[in-house]
Structure formats: structure tokens, C-alpha cells
CSV table of C-alpha atoms in Angstrom, one decimal:
chain,number,residue,atom,x,y,z
A,13,MET,CA,-11.2,18.2,8.2
A,14,PHE,CA,-10.0,16.5,5.1
A,15,GLU,CA,-8.7,13.1,6.1
A,16,PHE,CA,-7.4,10.1,4.3
A,17,ILE,CA,-6.6,6.6,5.7
A,18,THR,CA,-2.9,6.2,6.1
A,19,ASP,CA,-1.5,3.3,4.0
A,20,LYS,CA,1.1,2.3,6.5
A,21,ASP,CA,2.9,-0.2,4.3
A,22,LYS,CA,3.0,2.2,1.4
A,23,ALA,CA,4.4,4.9,3.7
A,24,VAL,CA,7.2,2.6,4.7
A,25,HIS,CA,8.0,1.4,1.2
A,26,ALA,CA,7.8,5.0,-0.2
A,27,ALA,CA,10.4,6.0,2.4
A,28,LEU,CA,12.5,2.9,1.5
A,29,TYR,CA,12.4,3.9,-2.1
A,30,VAL,CA,13.5,7.5,-1.3
A,31,LEU,CA,16.4,6.1,0.8
A,32,GLN,CA,17.3,3.7,-2.0
A,33,GLN,CA,17.6,6.8,-4.3
A,34,VAL,CA,19.4,9.2,-2.0
A,35,GLY,CA,21.3,6.9,0.3
A,36,ILE,CA,21.7,7.4,4.1
A,37,SER,CA,19.9,10.6,5.0
A,38,ASP,CA,18.5,12.6,7.9
A,39,TYR,CA,14.8,12.4,8.7
A,40,HIS,CA,14.3,15.9,7.5
A,41,LYS,CA,15.3,15.2,3.8
A,42,VAL,CA,13.3,12.0,3.6
A,43,PHE,CA,10.2,13.8,5.1
A,44,LYS,CA,10.4,16.7,2.7
A,45,ILE,CA,10.9,14.6,-0.4
A,46,LEU,CA,7.8,12.6,0.7
A,47,TYR,CA,5.9,15.8,1.3
A,48,PHE,CA,6.6,17.2,-2.1
A,49,ALA,CA,5.7,13.8,-3.6
A,50,GLU,CA,2.4,13.9,-1.7
A,51,GLN,CA,1.7,17.3,-3.1
A,52,LEU,CA,2.4,16.4,-6.6
A,53,HIS,CA,0.3,13.2,-6.3
A,54,LEU,CA,-2.6,15.3,-5.0
A,55,LYS,CA,-2.3,17.8,-7.8
A,56,SER,CA,-1.9,15.3,-10.5
A,57,TYR,CA,-4.1,12.4,-9.4
A,58,GLY,CA,-6.5,13.7,-6.8
A,59,ARG,CA,-5.4,11.5,-3.9
A,60,PRO,CA,-2.4,11.4,-1.6
A,61,LEU,CA,0.5,9.1,-2.0
A,62,THR,CA,0.4,7.6,1.5
A,63,GLY,CA,-2.4,9.3,3.4
A,64,ASP,CA,-0.1,9.9,6.3
A,65,SER,CA,-1.1,13.0,8.3
A,66,TYR,CA,1.5,15.8,8.0
A,67,GLN,CA,2.2,17.9,11.0
A,68,ALA,CA,3.3,21.5,10.7
A,69,MET,CA,6.5,21.5,12.6
A,70,ARG,CA,9.2,24.2,13.0
A,71,PHE,CA,11.3,23.0,10.1
A,72,GLY,CA,8.5,22.0,7.8
A,73,PRO,CA,5.9,19.2,7.3
A,74,VAL,CA,6.5,15.9,9.1
A,75,PRO,CA,4.5,12.7,8.3
A,76,SER,CA,3.2,11.5,11.7
A,77,PHE,CA,3.2,7.8,11.2
A,78,LEU,CA,6.5,7.6,9.5
A,79,TYR,CA,8.1,9.7,12.2
A,80,ASP,CA,6.9,7.2,14.7
A,81,VAL,CA,8.4,4.4,12.7
A,82,PHE,CA,11.8,6.2,12.5
A,83,LYS,CA,11.8,6.9,16.2
A,84,ALA,CA,10.9,3.3,16.9
A,85,ALA,CA,13.9,2.2,14.7
A,86,GLU,CA,16.1,4.6,16.6
A,87,LYS,CA,15.0,3.7,20.1
A,88,GLY,CA,14.1,0.0,19.6
A,89,ASN,CA,10.5,0.4,20.6
A,90,SER,CA,7.4,2.7,20.4
A,91,PRO,CA,4.2,3.0,22.3
A,92,PHE,CA,2.6,2.4,18.9
A,93,ASP,CA,2.7,-1.3,17.9
A,94,GLU,CA,2.2,-0.6,14.2
A,95,ALA,CA,5.3,1.7,14.2
A,96,THR,CA,7.4,-0.9,16.1
A,97,ALA,CA,6.3,-3.6,13.8
A,98,ARG,CA,7.5,-1.7,10.7
A,99,SER,CA,10.6,-0.2,12.3
A,100,GLY,CA,12.8,-3.1,11.4
A,101,ALA,CA,12.9,-1.9,7.8
A,102,PHE,CA,15.2,1.0,8.9
A,103,LYS,CA,18.4,1.5,10.8
A,104,VAL,CA,19.0,4.8,12.6
A,105,SER,CA,22.4,6.1,13.7
A,106,ARG,CA,23.5,9.5,14.9
A,107,GLN,CA,25.9,11.9,13.3
A,108,GLY,CA,26.4,14.3,16.2
A,109,ASN,CA,22.8,15.3,17.1
A,110,THR,CA,21.4,14.4,13.7
A,111,PRO,CA,19.6,11.1,13.4
A,112,MET,CA,20.5,9.4,10.1
A,113,VAL,CA,18.3,6.8,8.6
A,114,THR,CA,19.0,4.0,6.1
A,115,GLY,CA,16.8,1.3,4.7
A,116,VAL,CA,17.8,-2.2,5.7
A,117,ILE,CA,15.4,-3.9,3.2
A,118,GLU,CA,14.6,-3.2,-0.4
A,119,PRO,CA,11.3,-1.4,-1.1
A,120,ASP,CA,8.5,-3.7,-2.1
A,121,MET,CA,7.7,-2.3,-5.5
A,122,ASP,CA,4.3,-4.0,-5.5
A,123,GLU,CA,3.4,-1.5,-2.7
A,124,LEU,CA,4.0,1.4,-5.0
A,125,SER,CA,1.9,2.2,-8.1
A,126,GLU,CA,3.2,3.7,-11.3
A,127,SER,CA,1.9,7.1,-10.3
A,128,ASP,CA,3.5,6.7,-6.8
A,129,LEU,CA,6.9,5.9,-8.4
A,130,GLU,CA,6.5,8.8,-10.9
A,131,VAL,CA,6.0,11.5,-8.2
A,132,LEU,CA,8.6,10.0,-5.9
A,133,THR,CA,11.2,10.0,-8.7
A,134,ILE,CA,10.3,13.6,-9.6
A,135,SER,CA,10.5,14.7,-5.9
A,136,VAL,CA,13.9,13.0,-5.4
A,137,ALA,CA,15.2,14.7,-8.6
A,138,GLU,CA,14.0,18.1,-7.5
A,139,ASN,CA,14.7,17.9,-3.8
A,140,GLY,CA,17.3,15.2,-3.1
A,141,LYS,CA,20.3,17.6,-3.5
A,142,LEU,CA,18.7,20.5,-1.6
A,143,LYS,CA,20.3,21.6,1.7
A,144,PHE,CA,18.5,21.7,5.0
A,145,LYS,CA,17.7,25.4,4.8
A,146,GLU,CA,16.5,25.2,1.2
A,147,LEU,CA,14.1,22.4,2.1
A,148,VAL,CA,12.8,24.4,5.1
A,149,GLU,CA,12.2,27.4,3.0
A,150,LYS,CA,10.5,25.4,0.2
A,151,SER,CA,8.3,23.4,2.5
A,152,HIS,CA,7.1,26.5,4.4
A,153,ASP,CA,4.4,26.9,1.8
A,154,THR,CA,0.9,28.3,2.2
A,155,ALA,CA,-0.4,24.9,3.6
A,156,TRP,CA,2.3,24.9,6.3
A,157,ASP,CA,1.7,28.6,7.0
A,158,LYS,CA,-2.0,28.2,7.3
A,159,ALA,CA,-1.7,25.3,9.8
A,160,GLU,CA,1.0,27.2,11.7
A,161,LYS,CA,-1.0,30.5,11.9
A,162,ASN,CA,-4.2,28.6,13.0
A,163,GLU,CA,-2.2,26.7,15.6
A,164,ASP,CA,-3.4,23.5,13.9
A,165,ILE,CA,-0.5,21.1,14.0
A,166,GLU,CA,-2.1,18.8,11.4
A,167,MET,CA,-2.0,20.1,7.8
A,168,SER,CA,-4.9,19.8,5.5
A,169,TYR,CA,-4.5,17.7,2.4
A,170,LEU,CA,-6.7,20.2,0.6
A,171,ASP,CA,-4.4,23.1,1.6
A,172,MET,CA,-1.4,21.0,0.5
A,173,ALA,CA,-3.0,20.5,-2.9
A,174,ARG,CA,-3.8,24.1,-3.2
A,175,ALA,CA,-0.2,25.1,-2.3
A,176,ALA,CA,1.0,22.8,-5.1
A,177,GLY,CA,-1.2,24.6,-7.6
A,178,ALA,CA,-4.1,22.1,-8.0
A,179,SER,CA,-7.0,23.3,-10.1
A,180,GLU,CA,-10.4,24.0,-8.6
A,181,GLU,CA,-11.8,20.9,-10.3
A,182,MET,CA,-9.0,18.8,-8.7
A,183,LEU,CA,-9.6,20.4,-5.3
A,184,SER,CA,-13.3,19.5,-5.6
A,185,TYR,CA,-12.3,15.9,-6.5
A,186,ILE,CA,-9.9,15.7,-3.6
A,187,SER,CA,-12.6,16.9,-1.3
A,188,MET,CA,-15.0,14.2,-2.5
A,189,GLN,CA,-12.3,11.6,-2.2
A,190,SER,CA,-11.6,12.7,1.4
A,191,GLU,CA,-15.2,12.5,2.3
A,192,ASN,CA,-15.3,8.9,0.9
A,193,SER,CA,-12.2,8.0,2.8
A,194,SER,CA,-13.4,9.6,6.0
A,195,SER,CA,-16.7,7.7,5.9
A,196,ARG,CA,-14.6,4.5,6.0
A,197,LEU,CA,-13.0,5.7,9.3
A,198,THR,CA,-16.2,5.4,11.2
């Protein structure tokens, strides 16, 4: 499995940046904008944006840690201390059955590199105006499909990069980066 260490602070500030650009939004739109930014960062720079593990869910990829943070913001607590600690950066309200999230603090731009901001800005421009169904269809790419068919809920970063059109050289580089990151997990 190709794994990376989740940069939890960067994940929060990337989401805050997206919300700063699009305004109050449902979880789905934020998650898909981040997913496409992750793909573009992998394809262009050989490493993920946040390292959050993406789960292949019914309506497309969902970043696991950030989902826990949003749920903690909505419910006021979480079984995961790290999610609860970061949940104060967001406010969640409901429009009918749809949870809507907004950032309550400004993104810390020191948490985001120039390449991070580049891919986030591109992803917001390309995906920020898309409707729910359009985002579902677009995010049901080959990486999502492979995880879904294999009944693996966690999507592979290598498959995400491949779905984004990364070159074979970049895929090799990503694989090497993942091995280096995984070795720090033990």
C-alpha cells in the first residue's frame, strides 16, 4: 500500500483556503475540490498535498481525517482527539439534511506552500462551480473505481496519480516517496 503521513494542520488550512474561496459549502464540494488538488499535486510534484487518506465512498473520494474534523465541528466532539482539537476552525450548520461548513478562522498561509496554493487555486477554479452530480461523476475516476471494485475503502495515491495522468517517471517517483514516508510510520 502506498501511504503518506497526513499533515493534519495542512489539511485543515487547505480546507480553510477552499472555504475562503467558495464560501459556505457542503462537505462534498470541499472534499472533491481537495481531491482534485491532491491529484494535480501528485501529477505535477510527485507528492500529495495533505497526505490524508481518501476513502472511496458512494458519492466519491472523502479525506478521512478532514471528515473526522468536520464531524467533530458538527457534533462538538469526536473519539479522535486530534480531530476535536482542530474542529474549532470550522462551524457546521444544517440546510435540511445537508451539513454546511464554513471556516471561522483565516487559513494560515504559512502552512501552504506555493505549489499547494497553485493546485488549490486551480481546483477551486475548475470545480468550485460544479453541481453535486457533476462532482460525483468527475470524481468517480479509475482510482475510485479500482478501490470500489476491490472493496478497498482506502484509495491508493498511486492510483490517484495514475487517474490524473501522471507519467510513468512520476509514478515511480511517487512510489519511492511513499516508501520513504512509510518507513517513517514504523
